[in-house]
PDB file of C-alpha atoms in Angstrom:
ATOM      1  CA  MET S   1     -25.730 -54.976 -13.677  1.00 47.00           C
ATOM      2  CA  LEU S   2     -22.945 -53.216 -14.804  1.00 45.00           C
ATOM      3  CA  THR S   3     -20.978 -55.762 -17.174  1.00 46.00           C
ATOM      4  CA  PRO S   4     -16.865 -56.889 -16.023  1.00 42.00           C
ATOM      5  CA  ILE S   5     -15.387 -54.440 -18.581  1.00 44.00           C
ATOM      6  CA  LEU S   6     -17.623 -51.229 -17.262  1.00 38.00           C
ATOM      7  CA  ALA S   7     -16.844 -52.283 -13.889  1.00 41.00           C
ATOM      8  CA  TYR S   8     -13.272 -52.395 -14.196  1.00 37.00           C
ATOM      9  CA  LEU S   9     -13.525 -48.982 -16.404  1.00 36.00           C
ATOM     10  CA  LEU S  10     -15.436 -47.795 -13.375  1.00 37.00           C
ATOM     11  CA  SER S  11     -12.627 -48.801 -10.539  1.00 39.00           C
ATOM     12  CA  VAL S  12      -9.919 -47.507 -13.062  1.00 35.00           C
ATOM     13  CA  LEU S  13     -11.465 -44.228 -12.837  1.00 37.00           C
ATOM     14  CA  LEU S  14     -12.289 -44.304  -8.980  1.00 37.00           C
ATOM     15  CA  LEU S  15      -8.636 -45.405  -8.563  1.00 37.00           C
ATOM     16  CA  CYS S  16      -7.308 -42.465 -10.458  1.00 37.00           C
ATOM     17  CA  ARG S  17      -9.591 -39.490  -8.616  1.00 38.00           C
ATOM     18  CA  ILE S  18      -8.169 -41.127  -5.374  1.00 35.00           C
ATOM     19  CA  ALA S  19      -4.923 -40.728  -6.451  1.00 36.00           C
ATOM     20  CA  PHE S  20      -4.972 -37.733  -7.827  1.00 37.00           C
ATOM     21  CA  SER S  21      -7.050 -36.216  -4.870  1.00 34.00           C
ATOM     22  CA  GLN S  22      -4.203 -36.810  -2.362  1.00 41.00           C
ATOM     23  CA  TYR S  23      -1.841 -34.780  -4.066  1.00 49.00           C
ATOM     24  CA  SER S  24      -1.510 -31.675  -6.254  1.00 54.00           C
ATOM     25  CA  SER S  25       1.378 -30.025  -7.529  1.00 54.00           C
ATOM     26  CA  ASP S  26       2.734 -27.005  -9.562  1.00 65.00           C
ATOM     27  CA  GLN S  27       5.937 -25.349 -10.104  1.00 84.00           C
ATOM     28  CA  CYS S  28       5.781 -23.556  -6.840  1.00 92.00           C
ATOM     29  CA  SER S  29       3.611 -25.668  -4.048  1.00 94.00           C
ATOM     30  CA  TRP S  30       3.384 -28.941  -3.344  1.00 95.00           C
ATOM     31  CA  ARG S  31       0.352 -30.983  -1.581  1.00 93.00           C
ATOM     32  CA  GLY S  32       0.374 -34.541  -1.198  1.00 91.00           C
ATOM     33  CA  SER S  33      -0.224 -37.145   1.605  1.00 88.00           C
ATOM     34  CA  GLY S  34       1.572 -40.082   2.667  1.00 81.00           C
ATOM     35  CA  LEU S  35      -1.824 -42.571   2.216  1.00 77.00           C
ATOM     36  CA  THR S  36      -0.500 -42.855  -1.089  1.00 68.00           C
ATOM     37  CA  HIS S  37       2.560 -44.809   0.282  1.00 57.00           C
ATOM     38  CA  GLU S  38       0.399 -46.901   2.247  1.00 54.00           C
ATOM     39  CA  GLY S  39       1.906 -50.505   2.978  1.00 53.00           C
ATOM     40  CA  HIS S  40       5.009 -49.179   1.080  1.00 52.00           C
ATOM     41  CA  THR S  41       5.835 -47.098   4.581  1.00 58.00           C
ATOM     42  CA  ARG S  42       9.419 -46.894   3.125  1.00 66.00           C
ATOM     43  CA  ASP S  43       9.261 -44.868  -0.295  1.00 81.00           C
ATOM     44  CA  VAL S  44      10.520 -41.903  -0.952  1.00 88.00           C
ATOM     45  CA  GLU S  45       9.337 -39.595  -3.082  1.00 90.00           C
ATOM     46  CA  GLN S  46      10.864 -36.837  -5.408  1.00 92.00           C
ATOM     47  CA  VAL S  47       9.014 -33.300  -5.611  1.00 93.00           C
ATOM     48  CA  TYR S  48      10.504 -30.121  -7.912  1.00 93.00           C
ATOM     49  CA  LEU S  49       9.819 -26.767  -6.883  1.00 92.00           C
ATOM     50  CA  ARG S  50      11.173 -23.980  -9.353  1.00 88.00           C
ATOM     51  CA  CYS S  51       9.611 -20.982  -7.823  1.00 89.00           C
ATOM     52  CA  SER S  52      10.915 -18.248  -5.774  1.00 86.00           C
ATOM     53  CA  GLN S  53       8.111 -18.164  -3.286  1.00 88.00           C
ATOM     54  CA  GLY S  54       5.728 -21.399  -2.351  1.00 93.00           C
ATOM     55  CA  SER S  55       4.413 -23.752   0.043  1.00 94.00           C
ATOM     56  CA  LEU S  56       4.497 -27.506   1.231  1.00 96.00           C
ATOM     57  CA  GLU S  57       1.807 -29.345   2.730  1.00 95.00           C
ATOM     58  CA  TRP S  58       2.000 -33.406   3.559  1.00 95.00           C
ATOM     59  CA  LEU S  59      -1.088 -34.818   5.239  1.00 92.00           C
ATOM     60  CA  TYR S  60      -0.598 -38.101   7.499  1.00 89.00           C
ATOM     61  CA  PRO S  61       3.378 -38.552   6.641  1.00 91.00           C
ATOM     62  CA  THR S  62       4.513 -41.695   5.703  1.00 88.00           C
ATOM     63  CA  GLY S  63       8.049 -42.340   4.217  1.00 90.00           C
ATOM     64  CA  ALA S  64       9.512 -39.682   2.892  1.00 93.00           C
ATOM     65  CA  VAL S  65       9.903 -37.105   0.104  1.00 94.00           C
ATOM     66  CA  ILE S  66      12.875 -35.547  -0.933  1.00 95.00           C
ATOM     67  CA  VAL S  67      11.940 -31.732  -2.283  1.00 95.00           C
ATOM     68  CA  ASN S  68      14.341 -29.984  -4.153  1.00 93.00           C
ATOM     69  CA  LEU S  69      13.953 -26.175  -4.885  1.00 88.00           C
ATOM     70  CA  ARG S  70      15.626 -24.519  -7.311  1.00 80.00           C
ATOM     71  CA  PRO S  71      15.090 -21.101  -9.062  1.00 75.00           C
ATOM     72  CA  ASN S  72      13.600 -21.081 -12.859  1.00 70.00           C
ATOM     73  CA  THR S  73      17.054 -19.776 -14.271  1.00 65.00           C
ATOM     74  CA  LEU S  74      20.666 -20.597 -15.320  1.00 63.00           C
ATOM     75  CA  SER S  75      22.314 -17.480 -13.971  1.00 63.00           C
ATOM     76  CA  PRO S  76      25.341 -17.543 -12.516  1.00 65.00           C
ATOM     77  CA  ALA S  77      23.649 -15.572  -9.301  1.00 63.00           C
ATOM     78  CA  ALA S  78      20.964 -18.393  -9.173  1.00 68.00           C
ATOM     79  CA  SER S  79      24.061 -20.631  -7.370  1.00 71.00           C
ATOM     80  CA  ARG S  80      24.246 -17.967  -4.571  1.00 75.00           C
ATOM     81  CA  LEU S  81      20.596 -17.568  -3.375  1.00 83.00           C
ATOM     82  CA  SER S  82      19.466 -18.870   0.151  1.00 86.00           C
ATOM     83  CA  VAL S  83      16.281 -20.768   0.487  1.00 91.00           C
ATOM     84  CA  CYS S  84      14.545 -19.860   3.203  1.00 91.00           C
ATOM     85  CA  ILE S  85      11.469 -22.034   4.731  1.00 93.00           C
ATOM     86  CA  LYS S  86       9.088 -21.475   7.584  1.00 93.00           C
ATOM     87  CA  PRO S  87       6.776 -24.196   9.552  1.00 95.00           C
ATOM     88  CA  SER S  88       3.696 -23.295  10.315  1.00 93.00           C
ATOM     89  CA  ALA S  89       2.871 -23.381  14.134  1.00 90.00           C
ATOM     90  CA  ASP S  90       0.899 -26.997  13.878  1.00 91.00           C
ATOM     91  CA  SER S  91       3.484 -28.500  11.767  1.00 94.00           C
ATOM     92  CA  HIS S  92       4.578 -32.007  13.238  1.00 89.00           C
ATOM     93  CA  GLY S  93       5.155 -35.693  12.161  1.00 92.00           C
ATOM     94  CA  THR S  94       8.283 -35.165  10.475  1.00 95.00           C
ATOM     95  CA  ASN S  95      11.993 -34.856  10.577  1.00 96.00           C
ATOM     96  CA  ILE S  96      13.584 -32.394   8.108  1.00 97.00           C
ATOM     97  CA  TYR S  97      17.401 -33.117   6.926  1.00 97.00           C
ATOM     98  CA  LEU S  98      19.450 -31.451   4.358  1.00 95.00           C
ATOM     99  CA  ASP S  99      20.636 -33.860   1.520  1.00 95.00           C
ATOM    100  CA  ARG S 100      23.797 -33.615  -0.142  1.00 91.00           C
ATOM    101  CA  ALA S 101      24.973 -36.693  -2.280  1.00 89.00           C
ATOM    102  CA  GLY S 102      23.444 -38.576  -0.054  1.00 88.00           C
ATOM    103  CA  LYS S 103      24.510 -37.175   3.129  1.00 93.00           C
ATOM    104  CA  LEU S 104      22.093 -36.360   5.529  1.00 95.00           C
ATOM    105  CA  ARG S 105      22.440 -32.980   7.565  1.00 95.00           C
ATOM    106  CA  LEU S 106      19.543 -32.452  10.550  1.00 96.00           C
ATOM    107  CA  LEU S 107      17.791 -28.962   9.955  1.00 95.00           C
ATOM    108  CA  LEU S 108      14.906 -28.893  11.580  1.00 95.00           C
ATOM    109  CA  PRO S 109      13.794 -31.591  14.469  1.00 95.00           C
ATOM    110  CA  GLU S 110      10.691 -32.329  14.787  1.00 94.00           C
ATOM    111  CA  PRO S 111      10.206 -30.085  17.838  1.00 93.00           C
ATOM    112  CA  ASP S 112      11.492 -27.062  16.126  1.00 93.00           C
ATOM    113  CA  GLN S 113       8.524 -26.449  14.160  1.00 93.00           C
ATOM    114  CA  ALA S 114       6.389 -25.613  16.059  1.00 90.00           C
ATOM    115  CA  LEU S 115       8.597 -22.677  16.625  1.00 88.00           C
ATOM    116  CA  GLY S 116       8.118 -21.226  13.614  1.00 87.00           C
ATOM    117  CA  LYS S 117      11.086 -20.470  13.088  1.00 85.00           C
ATOM    118  CA  VAL S 118      12.803 -19.374   9.728  1.00 87.00           C
ATOM    119  CA  THR S 119      15.326 -21.355   8.746  1.00 90.00           C
ATOM    120  CA  CYS S 120      17.938 -20.745   5.596  1.00 90.00           C
ATOM    121  CA  PHE S 121      20.825 -22.259   3.899  1.00 91.00           C
ATOM    122  CA  GLY S 122      22.784 -22.106   0.768  1.00 89.00           C
ATOM    123  CA  VAL S 123      20.618 -23.178  -2.451  1.00 88.00           C
ATOM    124  CA  GLN S 124      23.811 -25.074  -3.263  1.00 88.00           C
ATOM    125  CA  GLU S 125      24.138 -26.815  -0.076  1.00 92.00           C
ATOM    126  CA  GLY S 126      21.385 -29.958  -1.086  1.00 92.00           C
ATOM    127  CA  ALA S 127      17.853 -30.709  -1.681  1.00 94.00           C
ATOM    128  CA  LEU S 128      15.381 -30.852   1.409  1.00 96.00           C
ATOM    129  CA  PHE S 129      14.803 -34.437   2.732  1.00 97.00           C
ATOM    130  CA  ILE S 130      11.432 -35.105   4.559  1.00 96.00           C
ATOM    131  CA  GLU S 131      11.572 -38.197   6.558  1.00 95.00           C
ATOM    132  CA  ALA S 132       8.566 -39.398   8.469  1.00 93.00           C
ATOM    133  CA  ILE S 133       8.395 -40.316  12.054  1.00 91.00           C
ATOM    134  CA  PRO S 134       6.722 -43.558  12.758  1.00 85.00           C
ATOM    135  CA  HIS S 135       3.447 -43.458  14.343  1.00 77.00           C
ATOM    136  CA  ARG S 136       0.517 -45.864  14.728  1.00 72.00           C
ATOM    137  CA  ASP S 137      -1.810 -43.131  14.630  1.00 70.00           C
ATOM    138  CA  ILE S 138      -0.676 -40.748  11.341  1.00 63.00           C
ATOM    139  CA  SER S 139      -4.535 -38.869  10.841  1.00 67.00           C
ATOM    140  CA  ARG S 140      -3.699 -36.144  13.192  1.00 76.00           C
ATOM    141  CA  ARG S 141      -0.257 -35.195  11.935  1.00 86.00           C
ATOM    142  CA  ILE S 142       0.970 -32.770   9.308  1.00 91.00           C
ATOM    143  CA  THR S 143       3.915 -31.270   7.691  1.00 95.00           C
ATOM    144  CA  SER S 144       4.107 -27.418   6.529  1.00 95.00           C
ATOM    145  CA  PHE S 145       5.972 -24.628   5.447  1.00 96.00           C
ATOM    146  CA  GLN S 146       6.191 -21.918   3.279  1.00 94.00           C
ATOM    147  CA  TYR S 147       9.429 -20.938   1.540  1.00 95.00           C
ATOM    148  CA  GLU S 148      11.250 -18.494  -0.173  1.00 90.00           C
ATOM    149  CA  LEU S 149      14.417 -18.135  -2.485  1.00 87.00           C
ATOM    150  CA  VAL S 150      16.527 -15.217  -1.388  1.00 81.00           C
ATOM    151  CA  SER S 151      19.819 -13.378  -1.961  1.00 71.00           C
ATOM    152  CA  GLU S 152      22.513 -14.634   1.072  1.00 58.00           C
ATOM    153  CA  ARG S 153      22.707 -11.067   2.390  1.00 49.00           C
ATOM    154  CA  THR S 154      18.766 -11.056   2.924  1.00 45.00           C
ATOM    155  CA  GLY S 155      18.741 -15.091   3.846  1.00 41.00           C
ATOM    156  CA  ALA S 156      21.323 -14.440   6.002  1.00 38.00           C
ATOM    157  CA  GLY S 157      19.738 -12.216   7.891  1.00 40.00           C
ATOM    158  CA  MET S 158      16.906 -14.052   9.098  1.00 43.00           C
ATOM    159  CA  ASP S 159      19.148 -17.038  10.058  1.00 39.00           C
ATOM    160  CA  LEU S 160      21.871 -15.749  12.696  1.00 34.00           C
ATOM    161  CA  ARG S 161      23.036 -19.683  12.846  1.00 33.00           C
ATOM    162  CA  SER S 162      24.393 -19.931   9.125  1.00 35.00           C
ATOM    163  CA  LEU S 163      25.749 -16.378   8.572  1.00 37.00           C
ATOM    164  CA  SER S 164      29.421 -15.180  10.142  1.00 38.00           C
ATOM    165  CA  ALA S 165      29.130 -12.058  10.009  1.00 48.00           C
ATOM    166  CA  PRO S 166      24.854 -10.739  10.689  1.00 54.00           C
ATOM    167  CA  CYS S 167      25.774  -7.411  11.866  1.00 72.00           C
ATOM    168  CA  GLN S 168      28.082  -6.033   9.466  1.00 78.00           C
ATOM    169  CA  PRO S 169      28.257  -2.903   8.026  1.00 84.00           C
ATOM    170  CA  CYS S 170      26.993  -2.726   4.197  1.00 90.00           C
ATOM    171  CA  THR S 171      30.048  -1.583   1.864  1.00 92.00           C
ATOM    172  CA  ASP S 172      29.073   1.340  -0.187  1.00 93.00           C
ATOM    173  CA  ALA S 173      28.791  -0.756  -3.200  1.00 92.00           C
ATOM    174  CA  GLU S 174      25.881  -2.474  -1.624  1.00 92.00           C
ATOM    175  CA  VAL S 175      24.729   0.408  -0.072  1.00 93.00           C
ATOM    176  CA  LEU S 176      24.234   1.314  -3.781  1.00 94.00           C
ATOM    177  CA  LEU S 177      22.886  -1.912  -5.099  1.00 92.00           C
ATOM    178  CA  ALA S 178      20.336  -1.592  -1.715  1.00 92.00           C
ATOM    179  CA  ALA S 179      19.097   1.524  -3.035  1.00 93.00           C
ATOM    180  CA  CYS S 180      18.306   0.116  -6.608  1.00 92.00           C
ATOM    181  CA  THR S 181      16.965  -3.461  -5.361  1.00 89.00           C
ATOM    182  CA  SER S 182      15.422  -3.481  -2.177  1.00 91.00           C
ATOM    183  CA  ASP S 183      11.825  -4.078  -1.993  1.00 90.00           C
ATOM    184  CA  PHE S 184      11.472  -1.122   0.184  1.00 94.00           C
ATOM    185  CA  VAL S 185      13.208   2.089  -0.096  1.00 96.00           C
ATOM    186  CA  GLY S 186      12.963   5.481   1.709  1.00 95.00           C
ATOM    187  CA  ARG S 187      14.130   8.009   3.746  1.00 95.00           C
ATOM    188  CA  GLY S 188      13.609   8.464   7.374  1.00 94.00           C
ATOM    189  CA  SER S 189      14.201   8.200  11.346  1.00 93.00           C
ATOM    190  CA  ILE S 190      13.852   5.870  14.108  1.00 92.00           C
ATOM    191  CA  ARG S 191      10.550   6.403  16.839  1.00 90.00           C
ATOM    192  CA  GLY S 192      10.687   4.083  18.983  1.00 89.00           C
ATOM    193  CA  VAL S 193      12.456   0.056  19.378  1.00 88.00           C
ATOM    194  CA  GLU S 194      10.539  -2.924  20.434  1.00 88.00           C
ATOM    195  CA  GLN S 195      12.645  -5.870  21.537  1.00 84.00           C
ATOM    196  CA  GLU S 196      11.322  -9.150  20.948  1.00 79.00           C
ATOM    197  CA  VAL S 197      12.464 -13.513  21.718  1.00 73.00           C
ATOM    198  CA  GLU S 198      14.772 -13.265  18.705  1.00 74.00           C
ATOM    199  CA  LYS S 199      14.000 -10.105  16.505  1.00 82.00           C
ATOM    200  CA  SER S 200      14.006  -6.533  17.402  1.00 86.00           C
ATOM    201  CA  SER S 201      10.904  -3.880  15.959  1.00 89.00           C
ATOM    202  CA  VAL S 202      12.117  -1.070  14.898  1.00 91.00           C
ATOM    203  CA  THR S 203       9.438   1.900  14.525  1.00 92.00           C
ATOM    204  CA  VAL S 204      10.389   4.285  11.854  1.00 93.00           C
ATOM    205  CA  ALA S 205       9.088   7.508   9.978  1.00 93.00           C
ATOM    206  CA  ILE S 206       9.353   8.401   6.457  1.00 94.00           C
ATOM    207  CA  SER S 207       9.612  11.595   5.024  1.00 93.00           C
ATOM    208  CA  ARG S 208      10.026  10.088   1.742  1.00 93.00           C
ATOM    209  CA  LEU S 209       9.291   6.980   0.193  1.00 93.00           C
ATOM    210  CA  TYR S 210      10.954   6.013  -2.483  1.00 94.00           C
ATOM    211  CA  LYS S 211       8.865   2.242  -3.502  1.00 92.00           C
ATOM    212  CA  GLN S 212       8.182  -0.245  -1.630  1.00 91.00           C
ATOM    213  CA  LYS S 213       7.053  -3.437  -2.928  1.00 86.00           C
ATOM    214  CA  THR S 214       3.750  -4.013  -0.341  1.00 85.00           C
ATOM    215  CA  GLN S 215       2.475  -1.538   2.085  1.00 87.00           C
ATOM    216  CA  VAL S 216       5.256  -1.972   4.566  1.00 87.00           C
ATOM    217  CA  PHE S 217       4.627   1.533   5.304  1.00 90.00           C
ATOM    218  CA  ALA S 218       1.391   3.558   5.722  1.00 90.00           C
ATOM    219  CA  PRO S 219       0.631   7.112   4.618  1.00 88.00           C
ATOM    220  CA  GLY S 220      -0.157   9.388   8.113  1.00 76.00           C
ATOM    221  CA  GLY S 221      -1.641  12.019   6.144  1.00 62.00           C
ATOM    222  CA  VAL S 222      -2.313  13.512   2.959  1.00 61.00           C
ATOM    223  CA  ARG S 223      -0.966  17.155   4.460  1.00 62.00           C
ATOM    224  CA  ALA S 224       1.532  15.630   5.999  1.00 61.00           C
ATOM    225  CA  ARG S 225       3.002  13.265   3.271  1.00 75.00           C
ATOM    226  CA  ARG S 226       4.918  11.176   5.795  1.00 86.00           C
ATOM    227  CA  TRP S 227       4.794   7.406   6.433  1.00 91.00           C
ATOM    228  CA  THR S 228       5.001   4.926   9.288  1.00 92.00           C
ATOM    229  CA  GLY S 229       5.903   1.471   9.663  1.00 93.00           C
ATOM    230  CA  LYS S 230       7.671  -1.469  11.373  1.00 93.00           C
ATOM    231  CA  VAL S 231      10.742  -2.972   9.992  1.00 92.00           C
ATOM    232  CA  ARG S 232      12.338  -5.887  12.065  1.00 90.00           C
ATOM    233  CA  ILE S 233      16.101  -6.588  12.823  1.00 88.00           C
ATOM    234  CA  PRO S 234      17.992  -9.593  13.923  1.00 83.00           C
ATOM    235  CA  ARG S 235      18.073  -8.822  17.613  1.00 78.00           C
ATOM    236  CA  GLN S 236      21.896 -10.036  17.910  1.00 78.00           C
ATOM    237  CA  CYS S 237      22.715  -6.917  15.823  1.00 79.00           C
ATOM    238  CA  GLY S 238      20.685  -4.393  18.232  1.00 71.00           C
ATOM    239  CA  VAL S 239      19.780  -0.503  17.094  1.00 74.00           C
ATOM    240  CA  LYS S 240      22.557   1.423  17.200  1.00 66.00           C
ATOM    241  CA  SER S 241      20.760   4.541  16.651  1.00 65.00           C
ATOM    242  CA  GLY S 242      17.610   5.828  18.416  1.00 62.00           C
ATOM    243  CA  PRO S 243      14.750   8.389  18.242  1.00 67.00           C
ATOM    244  CA  GLY S 244      16.264  11.966  17.393  1.00 64.00           C
ATOM    245  CA  GLU S 245      19.827  10.694  15.660  1.00 74.00           C
ATOM    246  CA  GLY S 246      18.725  11.802  12.610  1.00 87.00           C
ATOM    247  CA  GLU S 247      18.081  10.654   9.266  1.00 93.00           C
ATOM    248  CA  PHE S 248      18.786   7.252   7.722  1.00 95.00           C
ATOM    249  CA  LEU S 249      17.882   5.541   4.146  1.00 95.00           C
ATOM    250  CA  PHE S 250      16.287   2.146   4.920  1.00 95.00           C
ATOM    251  CA  THR S 251      15.925  -0.418   2.681  1.00 94.00           C
ATOM    252  CA  GLY S 252      15.088  -3.885   2.747  1.00 91.00           C
ATOM    253  CA  SER S 253      13.160  -7.316   2.001  1.00 87.00           C
ATOM    254  CA  ILE S 254       9.463  -8.204   2.864  1.00 88.00           C
ATOM    255  CA  ARG S 255      10.078 -12.071   3.597  1.00 86.00           C
ATOM    256  CA  PHE S 256       6.654 -13.971   4.918  1.00 88.00           C
ATOM    257  CA  GLY S 257       5.132 -10.703   4.966  1.00 84.00           C
ATOM    258  CA  GLU S 258       7.680  -9.034   7.316  1.00 86.00           C
ATOM    259  CA  ALA S 259      10.124  -6.228   6.244  1.00 90.00           C
ATOM    260  CA  TRP S 260      13.722  -7.146   7.345  1.00 89.00           C
ATOM    261  CA  MET S 261      16.343  -4.409   7.271  1.00 90.00           C
ATOM    262  CA  GLY S 262      19.045  -4.757   4.638  1.00 90.00           C
ATOM    263  CA  CYS S 263      21.422  -1.692   4.460  1.00 91.00           C
ATOM    264  CA  ALA S 264      20.441   1.494   6.457  1.00 92.00           C
ATOM    265  CA  PRO S 265      23.201   4.001   6.445  1.00 93.00           C
ATOM    266  CA  ARG S 266      22.717   7.384   7.769  1.00 94.00           C
ATOM    267  CA  TYR S 267      21.524   9.542   4.526  1.00 96.00           C
ATOM    268  CA  LYS S 268      24.231  12.043   4.538  1.00 95.00           C
ATOM    269  CA  ASP S 269      26.467   8.714   4.325  1.00 95.00           C
ATOM    270  CA  PHE S 270      24.375   7.558   1.327  1.00 96.00           C
ATOM    271  CA  LEU S 271      24.606  11.006  -0.289  1.00 95.00           C
ATOM    272  CA  ARG S 272      27.987  11.232  -0.473  1.00 95.00           C
ATOM    273  CA  VAL S 273      28.439   7.866  -1.549  1.00 95.00           C
ATOM    274  CA  TYR S 274      25.849   8.296  -4.064  1.00 96.00           C
ATOM    275  CA  ARG S 275      27.350  11.538  -5.453  1.00 95.00           C
ATOM    276  CA  ASP S 276      30.844  10.010  -5.749  1.00 95.00           C
ATOM    277  CA  ALA S 277      29.714   7.241  -7.833  1.00 94.00           C
ATOM    278  CA  GLU S 278      27.260   9.358 -10.148  1.00 92.00           C
ATOM    279  CA  HIS S 279      30.285  11.381 -10.764  1.00 92.00           C
ATOM    280  CA  GLY S 280      32.610   8.322 -11.297  1.00 92.00           C
ATOM    281  CA  GLY S 281      29.511   7.076 -13.470  1.00 91.00           C
ATOM    282  CA  THR S 282      29.368   3.884 -11.020  1.00 91.00           C
ATOM    283  CA  ASN S 283      25.767   4.172  -9.682  1.00 88.00           C
ATOM    284  CA  PRO S 284      23.881   1.267 -10.739  1.00 91.00           C
ATOM    285  CA  CYS S 285      20.717   3.225 -10.575  1.00 92.00           C
ATOM    286  CA  HIS S 286      19.252   7.147 -10.674  1.00 91.00           C
ATOM    287  CA  VAL S 287      17.448   7.984  -7.139  1.00 90.00           C
ATOM    288  CA  ASP S 288      16.065  11.416  -6.891  1.00 88.00           C
ATOM    289  CA  THR S 289      18.324  12.825  -3.870  1.00 85.00           C
ATOM    290  CA  ASP S 290      16.741  16.501  -4.689  1.00 76.00           C
TER     291      ASP S 290
END
């Protein structure tokens, strides 16, 4: 038979094990359970995430969770970042708000989460306030999404509701910066365009690949030294050029596993801008244009 002290210690260890098994967190992702709020359905939990990308999964949601998404840096550029979130197809059980100084703005109601649409907002607009919708049976309810911190231009390009000019052409300075800082940069031409519900998928053939963060473009053969791949753009922007209409400098970012177009000037226009900057000593990086 267990002594009272040993029984007490075992019960404490068991409670600690249950508590830690109900949630886990690091600086990038959080996984929690509403079972920790059982009997306290109005509890509000604070979560702090400080990575450029990660995820959240809340099982059996009850009460509310406030998610503070902040870059792990204090540079002035950090204040100009956007947060993009992409709910999973089976995410439900909560409404997601933006909380700024106690004022809530509905960002993603429960029915919209199942659409899996990427939604973005400025990092300075507030924290995420995720409120559980009261249900008698919470056993089948899970709220989950991925998030990424992105630059203003990229974040705007993915959430058409939050920008004033989604299809505005890049300035010369933006073109030069895109050639230096984008996730992928390549010289090539358009092969075809497919229209989808909220985006267009552009098939491009790359004759010279400067860089790619992940394999957006797959090689088409050793001898040919060409690459092909698909790049997305917002459907509202349309594609102003089609197959056989010359070469472009394609730049862009990888978001949630998809390649999204950034600046895409005609290659001859990029050459003019780049050479002018090179002669003036204002080009932000070197690009091998030979």
